[in-house]
PDB file of C-alpha atoms in Angstrom:
ATOM      1  CA  MET A 265     -65.328 171.815  60.367  1.00 92.00           C
ATOM      2  CA  ILE A 266     -66.987 172.480  63.979  1.00 96.00           C
ATOM      3  CA  THR A 267     -65.972 170.856  67.328  1.00 96.00           C
ATOM      4  CA  LEU A 268     -67.604 171.787  70.580  1.00 96.00           C
ATOM      5  CA  ASP A 269     -66.347 170.438  73.807  1.00 96.00           C
ATOM      6  CA  HIS A 270     -68.801 171.282  76.714  1.00 96.00           C
ATOM      7  CA  LEU A 271     -69.319 174.647  75.251  1.00 96.00           C
ATOM      8  CA  GLN A 272     -71.232 176.538  78.011  1.00 96.00           C
ATOM      9  CA  LYS A 273     -73.364 179.612  78.239  1.00 95.00           C
ATOM     10  CA  SER A 274     -75.465 180.610  81.199  1.00 95.00           C
ATOM     11  CA  TYR A 275     -78.538 183.029  81.298  1.00 91.00           C
ATOM     12  CA  ALA A 276     -81.142 183.584  84.439  1.00 90.00           C
ATOM     13  CA  GLY A 277     -82.902 179.912  84.565  1.00 89.00           C
ATOM     14  CA  PHE A 278     -81.113 178.508  81.829  1.00 93.00           C
ATOM     15  CA  HIS A 279     -77.536 176.975  80.961  1.00 95.00           C
ATOM     16  CA  LEU A 280     -76.129 175.473  77.919  1.00 96.00           C
ATOM     17  CA  ASP A 281     -73.516 172.682  77.899  1.00 96.00           C
ATOM     18  CA  CYS A 282     -73.021 171.700  74.365  1.00 96.00           C
ATOM     19  CA  THR A 283     -70.898 169.007  72.695  1.00 96.00           C
ATOM     20  CA  LEU A 284     -71.008 168.163  69.113  1.00 96.00           C
ATOM     21  CA  SER A 285     -69.031 167.975  65.814  1.00 97.00           C
ATOM     22  CA  VAL A 286     -69.648 168.763  62.166  1.00 97.00           C
ATOM     23  CA  ARG A 287     -67.600 166.904  59.457  1.00 96.00           C
ATOM     24  CA  PRO A 288     -66.659 167.775  56.110  1.00 95.00           C
ATOM     25  CA  GLY A 289     -69.121 166.252  53.662  1.00 95.00           C
ATOM     26  CA  TYR A 290     -71.938 165.992  56.331  1.00 96.00           C
ATOM     27  CA  VAL A 291     -75.182 167.849  56.911  1.00 97.00           C
ATOM     28  CA  THR A 292     -75.615 167.805  60.744  1.00 97.00           C
ATOM     29  CA  GLY A 293     -78.940 168.638  61.915  1.00 95.00           C
ATOM     30  CA  LEU A 294     -79.548 169.995  65.756  1.00 94.00           C
ATOM     31  CA  ILE A 295     -83.355 169.401  66.877  1.00 91.00           C
ATOM     32  CA  GLY A 296     -85.022 170.800  69.965  1.00 87.00           C
ATOM     33  CA  ARG A 297     -87.973 172.550  71.262  1.00 84.00           C
ATOM     34  CA  ASN A 298     -87.993 176.454  71.358  1.00 83.00           C
ATOM     35  CA  GLY A 299     -85.762 177.432  74.272  1.00 85.00           C
ATOM     36  CA  ALA A 300     -83.721 174.290  74.095  1.00 88.00           C
ATOM     37  CA  GLY A 301     -80.589 176.273  73.057  1.00 91.00           C
ATOM     38  CA  LYS A 302     -80.216 175.890  69.423  1.00 91.00           C
ATOM     39  CA  SER A 303     -79.936 179.827  68.829  1.00 89.00           C
ATOM     40  CA  THR A 304     -77.827 180.086  71.666  1.00 92.00           C
ATOM     41  CA  THR A 305     -75.310 177.522  70.266  1.00 94.00           C
ATOM     42  CA  PHE A 306     -75.297 179.108  66.868  1.00 93.00           C
ATOM     43  CA  LYS A 307     -74.609 182.393  68.273  1.00 92.00           C
ATOM     44  CA  LEU A 308     -71.664 181.095  70.261  1.00 94.00           C
ATOM     45  CA  LEU A 309     -70.294 179.785  67.024  1.00 93.00           C
ATOM     46  CA  LEU A 310     -70.600 182.894  65.267  1.00 91.00           C
ATOM     47  CA  GLY A 311     -68.793 185.187  68.257  1.00 89.00           C
ATOM     48  CA  LEU A 312     -72.188 186.926  68.639  1.00 89.00           C
ATOM     49  CA  THR A 313     -71.960 186.105  72.128  1.00 91.00           C
ATOM     50  CA  ARG A 314     -69.166 184.988  74.512  1.00 92.00           C
ATOM     51  CA  PRO A 315     -69.158 181.421  75.994  1.00 94.00           C
ATOM     52  CA  ASP A 316     -68.664 181.041  79.908  1.00 94.00           C
ATOM     53  CA  GLY A 317     -66.711 177.674  79.583  1.00 95.00           C
ATOM     54  CA  GLY A 318     -65.736 174.957  77.576  1.00 95.00           C
ATOM     55  CA  SER A 319     -64.125 175.216  74.128  1.00 94.00           C
ATOM     56  CA  GLY A 320     -64.853 174.928  70.365  1.00 95.00           C
ATOM     57  CA  THR A 321     -63.318 175.021  66.804  1.00 95.00           C
ATOM     58  CA  ILE A 322     -64.848 176.249  63.532  1.00 95.00           C
ATOM     59  CA  LEU A 323     -62.817 175.754  60.428  1.00 93.00           C
ATOM     60  CA  ASP A 324     -59.883 174.118  62.760  1.00 89.00           C
ATOM     61  CA  LYS A 325     -59.234 177.482  64.412  1.00 92.00           C
ATOM     62  CA  PRO A 326     -60.887 178.306  68.167  1.00 93.00           C
ATOM     63  CA  LEU A 327     -63.985 180.260  68.131  1.00 91.00           C
ATOM     64  CA  ASP A 328     -62.165 183.415  69.183  1.00 88.00           C
ATOM     65  CA  ALA A 329     -59.403 183.080  66.792  1.00 90.00           C
ATOM     66  CA  LEU A 330     -61.556 183.596  63.235  1.00 89.00           C
ATOM     67  CA  THR A 331     -60.302 186.446  61.082  1.00 90.00           C
ATOM     68  CA  ALA A 332     -62.257 188.345  58.837  1.00 88.00           C
ATOM     69  CA  ALA A 333     -60.706 186.271  56.080  1.00 91.00           C
ATOM     70  CA  ASP A 334     -61.927 182.776  57.642  1.00 91.00           C
ATOM     71  CA  ARG A 335     -65.405 184.441  58.119  1.00 91.00           C
ATOM     72  CA  GLN A 336     -65.491 184.707  54.243  1.00 92.00           C
ATOM     73  CA  HIS A 337     -65.904 180.844  53.987  1.00 94.00           C
ATOM     74  CA  ILE A 338     -68.903 180.682  56.359  1.00 95.00           C
ATOM     75  CA  GLY A 339     -72.591 181.119  55.076  1.00 94.00           C
ATOM     76  CA  VAL A 340     -75.063 182.270  57.841  1.00 93.00           C
ATOM     77  CA  VAL A 341     -78.846 182.231  58.186  1.00 91.00           C
ATOM     78  CA  LEU A 342     -80.228 183.468  61.674  1.00 86.00           C
ATOM     79  CA  SER A 343     -83.820 183.763  62.202  1.00 75.00           C
ATOM     80  CA  ASP A 344     -83.727 187.349  63.140  1.00 71.00           C
ATOM     81  CA  ALA A 345     -81.424 188.828  61.083  1.00 67.00           C
ATOM     82  CA  CYS A 346     -81.284 190.079  57.175  1.00 73.00           C
ATOM     83  CA  PHE A 347     -80.563 193.259  55.442  1.00 79.00           C
ATOM     84  CA  ASN A 348     -82.646 196.195  56.193  1.00 82.00           C
ATOM     85  CA  GLY A 349     -86.115 195.812  54.903  1.00 82.00           C
ATOM     86  CA  HIS A 350     -85.984 199.179  52.650  1.00 88.00           C
ATOM     87  CA  LEU A 351     -83.405 197.579  50.523  1.00 92.00           C
ATOM     88  CA  THR A 352     -84.131 195.614  47.462  1.00 94.00           C
ATOM     89  CA  ILE A 353     -82.064 192.548  45.764  1.00 95.00           C
ATOM     90  CA  THR A 354     -80.790 194.872  43.212  1.00 95.00           C
ATOM     91  CA  ASP A 355     -79.445 197.121  46.079  1.00 95.00           C
ATOM     92  CA  ILE A 356     -77.885 194.532  47.941  1.00 94.00           C
ATOM     93  CA  VAL A 357     -75.790 193.002  45.238  1.00 95.00           C
ATOM     94  CA  PRO A 358     -73.104 195.701  45.379  1.00 95.00           C
ATOM     95  CA  ILE A 359     -72.929 195.397  49.348  1.00 94.00           C
ATOM     96  CA  LEU A 360     -72.636 191.473  48.722  1.00 94.00           C
ATOM     97  CA  ALA A 361     -69.747 192.089  46.072  1.00 94.00           C
ATOM     98  CA  ALA A 362     -67.811 194.263  48.780  1.00 93.00           C
ATOM     99  CA  LEU A 363     -68.071 192.093  51.420  1.00 91.00           C
ATOM    100  CA  PHE A 364     -67.291 188.541  49.963  1.00 92.00           C
ATOM    101  CA  ASP A 365     -64.050 188.054  47.789  1.00 92.00           C
ATOM    102  CA  HIS A 366     -65.840 184.891  46.041  1.00 92.00           C
ATOM    103  CA  PHE A 367     -69.348 186.481  45.394  1.00 94.00           C
ATOM    104  CA  ASP A 368     -70.663 185.510  41.814  1.00 92.00           C
ATOM    105  CA  LYS A 369     -72.917 188.287  40.865  1.00 94.00           C
ATOM    106  CA  ASP A 370     -74.250 186.435  37.790  1.00 94.00           C
ATOM    107  CA  ASP A 371     -75.234 183.343  39.563  1.00 93.00           C
ATOM    108  CA  PHE A 372     -76.633 185.069  42.506  1.00 94.00           C
ATOM    109  CA  LEU A 373     -78.938 187.116  39.882  1.00 95.00           C
ATOM    110  CA  ARG A 374     -79.548 183.545  37.846  1.00 94.00           C
ATOM    111  CA  ARG A 375     -80.873 181.687  41.167  1.00 92.00           C
ATOM    112  CA  ALA A 376     -82.737 184.746  42.155  1.00 94.00           C
ATOM    113  CA  ASN A 377     -84.571 184.614  39.017  1.00 93.00           C
ATOM    114  CA  GLU A 378     -85.048 180.858  39.582  1.00 90.00           C
ATOM    115  CA  MET A 379     -86.467 181.160  42.723  1.00 89.00           C
ATOM    116  CA  ASN A 380     -89.036 184.047  41.555  1.00 90.00           C
ATOM    117  CA  LEU A 381     -87.538 186.601  43.720  1.00 94.00           C
ATOM    118  CA  PRO A 382     -88.649 190.029  42.740  1.00 95.00           C
ATOM    119  CA  LEU A 383     -85.229 192.262  42.199  1.00 95.00           C
ATOM    120  CA  LYS A 384     -86.576 195.658  42.893  1.00 94.00           C
ATOM    121  CA  LYS A 385     -89.143 194.952  45.356  1.00 94.00           C
ATOM    122  CA  LYS A 386     -88.280 195.780  49.051  1.00 94.00           C
ATOM    123  CA  ILE A 387     -87.467 193.095  51.620  1.00 92.00           C
ATOM    124  CA  ASN A 388     -89.942 194.324  53.909  1.00 90.00           C
ATOM    125  CA  GLN A 389     -92.581 193.465  51.445  1.00 93.00           C
ATOM    126  CA  PHE A 390     -91.324 189.713  50.996  1.00 91.00           C
ATOM    127  CA  SER A 391     -93.542 186.865  52.200  1.00 88.00           C
ATOM    128  CA  THR A 392     -92.051 184.847  54.575  1.00 85.00           C
ATOM    129  CA  GLY A 393     -91.183 182.255  51.920  1.00 86.00           C
ATOM    130  CA  MET A 394     -89.253 184.687  49.724  1.00 89.00           C
ATOM    131  CA  LEU A 395     -87.312 186.056  52.799  1.00 89.00           C
ATOM    132  CA  ALA A 396     -86.439 182.524  53.716  1.00 89.00           C
ATOM    133  CA  LYS A 397     -85.275 181.884  50.242  1.00 90.00           C
ATOM    134  CA  LEU A 398     -83.513 184.868  49.813  1.00 92.00           C
ATOM    135  CA  LYS A 399     -81.424 184.329  53.259  1.00 92.00           C
ATOM    136  CA  VAL A 400     -80.161 180.766  51.689  1.00 92.00           C
ATOM    137  CA  LEU A 401     -79.517 182.521  48.617  1.00 92.00           C
ATOM    138  CA  ILE A 402     -77.089 184.890  50.413  1.00 93.00           C
ATOM    139  CA  ALA A 403     -75.538 182.192  52.472  1.00 93.00           C
ATOM    140  CA  THR A 404     -74.775 180.145  49.323  1.00 93.00           C
ATOM    141  CA  SER A 405     -73.442 182.846  46.916  1.00 92.00           C
ATOM    142  CA  HIS A 406     -69.990 183.401  47.883  1.00 93.00           C
ATOM    143  CA  ASP A 407     -68.303 179.863  47.782  1.00 90.00           C
ATOM    144  CA  ALA A 408     -68.801 179.143  51.556  1.00 94.00           C
ATOM    145  CA  LYS A 409     -67.272 176.084  52.939  1.00 95.00           C
ATOM    146  CA  LEU A 410     -69.354 175.824  55.849  1.00 97.00           C
ATOM    147  CA  LEU A 411     -73.247 176.754  56.285  1.00 97.00           C
ATOM    148  CA  ILE A 412     -74.578 177.551  59.672  1.00 96.00           C
ATOM    149  CA  LEU A 413     -78.573 177.803  59.399  1.00 95.00           C
ATOM    150  CA  ASP A 414     -80.757 178.520  62.451  1.00 91.00           C
ATOM    151  CA  GLU A 415     -84.197 177.633  61.403  1.00 87.00           C
ATOM    152  CA  PRO A 416     -84.180 178.335  57.547  1.00 89.00           C
ATOM    153  CA  THR A 417     -87.350 176.706  56.760  1.00 84.00           C
ATOM    154  CA  ALA A 418     -89.605 178.049  59.394  1.00 78.00           C
ATOM    155  CA  GLY A 419     -92.981 179.281  58.181  1.00 77.00           C
ATOM    156  CA  LEU A 420     -92.743 178.030  54.878  1.00 82.00           C
ATOM    157  CA  ASP A 421     -95.393 175.951  52.857  1.00 82.00           C
ATOM    158  CA  PRO A 422     -94.225 172.321  51.890  1.00 84.00           C
ATOM    159  CA  LEU A 423     -93.510 173.292  48.420  1.00 85.00           C
ATOM    160  CA  ALA A 424     -91.332 176.256  49.569  1.00 83.00           C
ATOM    161  CA  ARG A 425     -89.406 173.915  51.904  1.00 85.00           C
ATOM    162  CA  ASP A 426     -88.605 171.481  49.277  1.00 87.00           C
ATOM    163  CA  ASP A 427     -87.396 174.103  46.900  1.00 86.00           C
ATOM    164  CA  LEU A 428     -85.258 175.489  49.747  1.00 87.00           C
ATOM    165  CA  LEU A 429     -83.814 172.130  50.516  1.00 89.00           C
ATOM    166  CA  ASP A 430     -83.132 171.265  47.043  1.00 89.00           C
ATOM    167  CA  GLU A 431     -80.832 174.434  46.936  1.00 89.00           C
ATOM    168  CA  LEU A 432     -78.904 173.012  50.159  1.00 92.00           C
ATOM    169  CA  ARG A 433     -78.361 169.361  48.396  1.00 92.00           C
ATOM    170  CA  ALA A 434     -77.032 171.443  45.437  1.00 91.00           C
ATOM    171  CA  PHE A 435     -74.696 173.228  47.525  1.00 93.00           C
ATOM    172  CA  MET A 436     -73.490 170.164  49.081  1.00 94.00           C
ATOM    173  CA  GLU A 437     -73.324 168.134  45.737  1.00 92.00           C
ATOM    174  CA  GLU A 438     -70.675 170.889  44.462  1.00 88.00           C
ATOM    175  CA  ASP A 439     -67.850 170.118  46.814  1.00 87.00           C
ATOM    176  CA  ASP A 440     -67.547 166.944  49.253  1.00 87.00           C
ATOM    177  CA  GLU A 441     -65.682 169.249  51.613  1.00 91.00           C
ATOM    178  CA  ARG A 442     -68.473 171.505  52.377  1.00 96.00           C
ATOM    179  CA  ALA A 443     -70.544 170.945  55.553  1.00 97.00           C
ATOM    180  CA  ILE A 444     -73.747 172.256  56.811  1.00 97.00           C
ATOM    181  CA  LEU A 445     -75.036 172.695  60.628  1.00 97.00           C
ATOM    182  CA  ILE A 446     -78.712 173.279  60.556  1.00 95.00           C
ATOM    183  CA  SER A 447     -81.368 173.488  63.105  1.00 91.00           C
ATOM    184  CA  SER A 448     -85.162 172.911  62.453  1.00 83.00           C
ATOM    185  CA  HIS A 449     -88.215 171.952  64.503  1.00 75.00           C
ATOM    186  CA  ILE A 450     -89.603 170.323  60.993  1.00 76.00           C
ATOM    187  CA  SER A 451     -88.507 166.523  61.395  1.00 78.00           C
ATOM    188  CA  SER A 452     -89.132 165.611  57.692  1.00 74.00           C
ATOM    189  CA  ASP A 453     -86.680 168.425  56.648  1.00 77.00           C
ATOM    190  CA  LEU A 454     -83.975 166.800  58.785  1.00 85.00           C
ATOM    191  CA  GLU A 455     -84.590 163.376  57.799  1.00 85.00           C
ATOM    192  CA  ASN A 456     -84.378 163.882  54.363  1.00 84.00           C
ATOM    193  CA  LEU A 457     -81.488 166.244  54.351  1.00 91.00           C
ATOM    194  CA  CYS A 458     -78.954 165.342  57.182  1.00 95.00           C
ATOM    195  CA  ASP A 459     -76.563 162.766  57.579  1.00 96.00           C
ATOM    196  CA  ASP A 460     -76.490 162.821  61.539  1.00 96.00           C
ATOM    197  CA  LEU A 461     -78.710 164.367  63.957  1.00 95.00           C
ATOM    198  CA  TYR A 462     -78.190 165.714  67.533  1.00 95.00           C
ATOM    199  CA  MET A 463     -80.979 166.606  69.894  1.00 93.00           C
ATOM    200  CA  LEU A 464     -80.722 169.477  72.452  1.00 93.00           C
ATOM    201  CA  HIS A 465     -83.040 169.514  75.360  1.00 92.00           C
ATOM    202  CA  ASP A 466     -82.795 172.015  78.387  1.00 93.00           C
ATOM    203  CA  GLY A 467     -79.474 173.097  76.907  1.00 94.00           C
ATOM    204  CA  HIS A 468     -77.857 169.579  76.737  1.00 95.00           C
ATOM    205  CA  ILE A 469     -77.255 167.109  74.024  1.00 96.00           C
ATOM    206  CA  ILE A 470     -79.333 164.113  74.902  1.00 94.00           C
ATOM    207  CA  PHE A 471     -79.028 162.064  71.771  1.00 93.00           C
ATOM    208  CA  HIS A 472     -76.604 161.727  68.477  1.00 95.00           C
ATOM    209  CA  GLU A 473     -77.069 159.213  65.737  1.00 95.00           C
ATOM    210  CA  ASP A 474     -76.528 158.821  62.198  1.00 96.00           C
ATOM    211  CA  THR A 475     -79.828 159.427  60.180  1.00 94.00           C
ATOM    212  CA  ASP A 476     -79.785 156.446  58.470  1.00 94.00           C
ATOM    213  CA  VAL A 477     -79.344 154.077  61.482  1.00 94.00           C
ATOM    214  CA  LEU A 478     -81.975 156.230  63.392  1.00 93.00           C
ATOM    215  CA  LEU A 479     -84.545 155.420  60.484  1.00 91.00           C
ATOM    216  CA  SER A 480     -83.526 151.713  60.083  1.00 93.00           C
ATOM    217  CA  ASP A 481     -82.664 150.541  63.502  1.00 95.00           C
ATOM    218  CA  TYR A 482     -84.845 152.468  65.860  1.00 95.00           C
ATOM    219  CA  ALA A 483     -88.280 151.462  66.432  1.00 95.00           C
ATOM    220  CA  VAL A 484     -91.055 152.075  69.301  1.00 96.00           C
ATOM    221  CA  LEU A 485     -92.019 148.767  71.035  1.00 96.00           C
ATOM    222  CA  LYS A 486     -95.797 148.798  72.392  1.00 96.00           C
ATOM    223  CA  THR A 487     -96.089 146.051  75.313  1.00 96.00           C
ATOM    224  CA  THR A 488     -98.948 144.988  77.708  1.00 96.00           C
ATOM    225  CA  PRO A 489     -97.646 145.143  81.375  1.00 95.00           C
ATOM    226  CA  GLU A 490     -97.058 141.387  81.142  1.00 95.00           C
ATOM    227  CA  GLN A 491     -94.945 141.602  78.063  1.00 96.00           C
ATOM    228  CA  PHE A 492     -93.018 144.228  79.645  1.00 96.00           C
ATOM    229  CA  VAL A 493     -92.042 142.184  82.599  1.00 95.00           C
ATOM    230  CA  ALA A 494     -90.945 139.496  80.167  1.00 95.00           C
ATOM    231  CA  LEU A 495     -89.130 141.888  77.666  1.00 95.00           C
ATOM    232  CA  ASP A 496     -85.313 141.701  77.671  1.00 95.00           C
ATOM    233  CA  LYS A 497     -84.600 145.478  78.450  1.00 95.00           C
ATOM    234  CA  THR A 498     -80.683 145.176  77.349  1.00 95.00           C
ATOM    235  CA  HIS A 499     -81.335 147.330  74.212  1.00 96.00           C
ATOM    236  CA  ILE A 500     -84.160 149.634  75.631  1.00 96.00           C
ATOM    237  CA  GLN A 501     -83.139 153.013  75.864  1.00 94.00           C
ATOM    238  CA  ARG A 502     -86.346 154.974  77.212  1.00 96.00           C
ATOM    239  CA  VAL A 503     -89.624 153.475  78.483  1.00 96.00           C
ATOM    240  CA  LYS A 504     -93.166 155.840  79.170  1.00 95.00           C
ATOM    241  CA  LYS A 505     -96.021 154.277  80.816  1.00 95.00           C
ATOM    242  CA  GLU A 506     -99.257 154.703  79.067  1.00 92.00           C
ATOM    243  CA  ASN A 507    -102.466 153.567  79.319  1.00 90.00           C
ATOM    244  CA  TYR A 508    -102.169 150.139  77.655  1.00 88.00           C
ATOM    245  CA  GLY A 509     -99.034 149.615  79.117  1.00 94.00           C
ATOM    246  CA  TYR A 510     -95.441 150.744  77.933  1.00 96.00           C
ATOM    247  CA  ALA A 511     -93.959 152.392  74.939  1.00 96.00           C
ATOM    248  CA  CYS A 512     -90.296 151.536  74.560  1.00 96.00           C
ATOM    249  CA  LEU A 513     -87.295 153.236  72.340  1.00 96.00           C
ATOM    250  CA  THR A 514     -84.894 150.652  71.307  1.00 96.00           C
ATOM    251  CA  ASN A 515     -82.286 150.806  68.537  1.00 95.00           C
ATOM    252  CA  GLN A 516     -82.239 147.119  67.961  1.00 96.00           C
ATOM    253  CA  LYS A 517     -85.267 146.742  66.059  1.00 95.00           C
ATOM    254  CA  GLN A 518     -84.499 143.434  64.383  1.00 95.00           C
ATOM    255  CA  TYR A 519     -83.463 141.769  67.801  1.00 97.00           C
ATOM    256  CA  TYR A 520     -87.033 142.216  69.210  1.00 96.00           C
ATOM    257  CA  HIS A 521     -88.623 141.257  65.781  1.00 95.00           C
ATOM    258  CA  ASP A 522     -86.836 137.952  65.906  1.00 96.00           C
ATOM    259  CA  ASN A 523     -87.338 137.456  69.626  1.00 96.00           C
ATOM    260  CA  TYR A 524     -90.687 138.952  70.527  1.00 96.00           C
ATOM    261  CA  PRO A 525     -92.984 137.983  67.705  1.00 94.00           C
ATOM    262  CA  ASP A 526     -96.199 138.936  69.943  1.00 95.00           C
ATOM    263  CA  VAL A 527     -94.816 142.588  70.654  1.00 95.00           C
ATOM    264  CA  ALA A 528     -96.159 145.348  68.398  1.00 95.00           C
ATOM    265  CA  ILE A 529     -93.086 147.371  66.880  1.00 95.00           C
ATOM    266  CA  GLU A 530     -93.682 150.565  65.351  1.00 91.00           C
ATOM    267  CA  HIS A 531     -91.368 152.364  62.811  1.00 84.00           C
ATOM    268  CA  SER A 532     -90.025 155.428  64.643  1.00 81.00           C
ATOM    269  CA  GLY A 533     -88.997 158.837  63.039  1.00 85.00           C
ATOM    270  CA  ILE A 534     -87.181 161.877  64.561  1.00 88.00           C
ATOM    271  CA  ASP A 535     -90.544 162.927  66.435  1.00 88.00           C
ATOM    272  CA  ASP A 536     -90.691 159.613  67.858  1.00 89.00           C
ATOM    273  CA  VAL A 537     -87.265 159.370  69.211  1.00 90.00           C
ATOM    274  CA  PHE A 538     -87.213 163.041  70.332  1.00 89.00           C
ATOM    275  CA  ALA A 539     -90.791 162.609  72.488  1.00 89.00           C
ATOM    276  CA  LEU A 540     -89.299 159.239  74.015  1.00 93.00           C
ATOM    277  CA  MET A 541     -85.931 160.552  74.796  1.00 92.00           C
ATOM    278  CA  ILE A 542     -87.596 163.810  76.619  1.00 91.00           C
ATOM    279  CA  ARG A 543     -90.570 162.196  78.080  1.00 91.00           C
ATOM    280  CA  GLY A 544     -89.290 158.674  78.663  1.00 91.00           C
ATOM    281  CA  ASP A 545     -87.422 157.250  81.669  1.00 89.00           C
ATOM    282  CA  LYS A 546     -83.904 155.632  81.149  1.00 85.00           C
ATOM    283  CA  GLN A 547     -83.429 151.959  81.507  1.00 73.00           C
TER     284      GLN A 547
END
């Protein structure tokens, strides 16, 4: 669905060099701090800015070769883009019907009602949660094969996030050839939705792993200085010095559980891995 091979973009004080792939049937997450390059990556994918180097494909075509017909198959959510705020949902229905060949008006209105979105209220009067739901509803309303979603759950309360994530799961369940690339700074969203994860830091991918593997095989070892000296560091990816000793990120939790019973082993989530990948030292 998507392949990026050292796709590059430079601004003053920032350089993006991104390599990643999104496979059919997969929900792929892109995580990173604000300013890491997530939005720049998405804009390059969508042709909203031109790359300075590298290459990429989307829907099996070079990024610069997508036609208007190809773009019909892509649903998009960008954090800073939506319809004119003076329009209502009723107003945008004929616009969507004109834009997309496979727009399903009846299904769109049905789901808008299920999401409790007011049809005749101006969009600029929507709450943050209502606007987020509308963006995802639009992206999934025209039988897209690929969704590109930049921080779609930002600013939502937990219940609203759950509702939105349910919409994305339903989108994937309808066709096993669909795919989603989603960025978020809320790790629980990615853990519960994504099949694999990329971590972007200072414009570079620093980590890629299947989510199931990350949650089952990764852990943080908490060692004293003496335990750290004696530790087999073959399977240690990052180390951070702390007041009590060391925090060590491993992708072989069971190995250390079996061979170092006196070492404290903590289950790691996305936040733990991300923090140590950024702040820890390589081994």
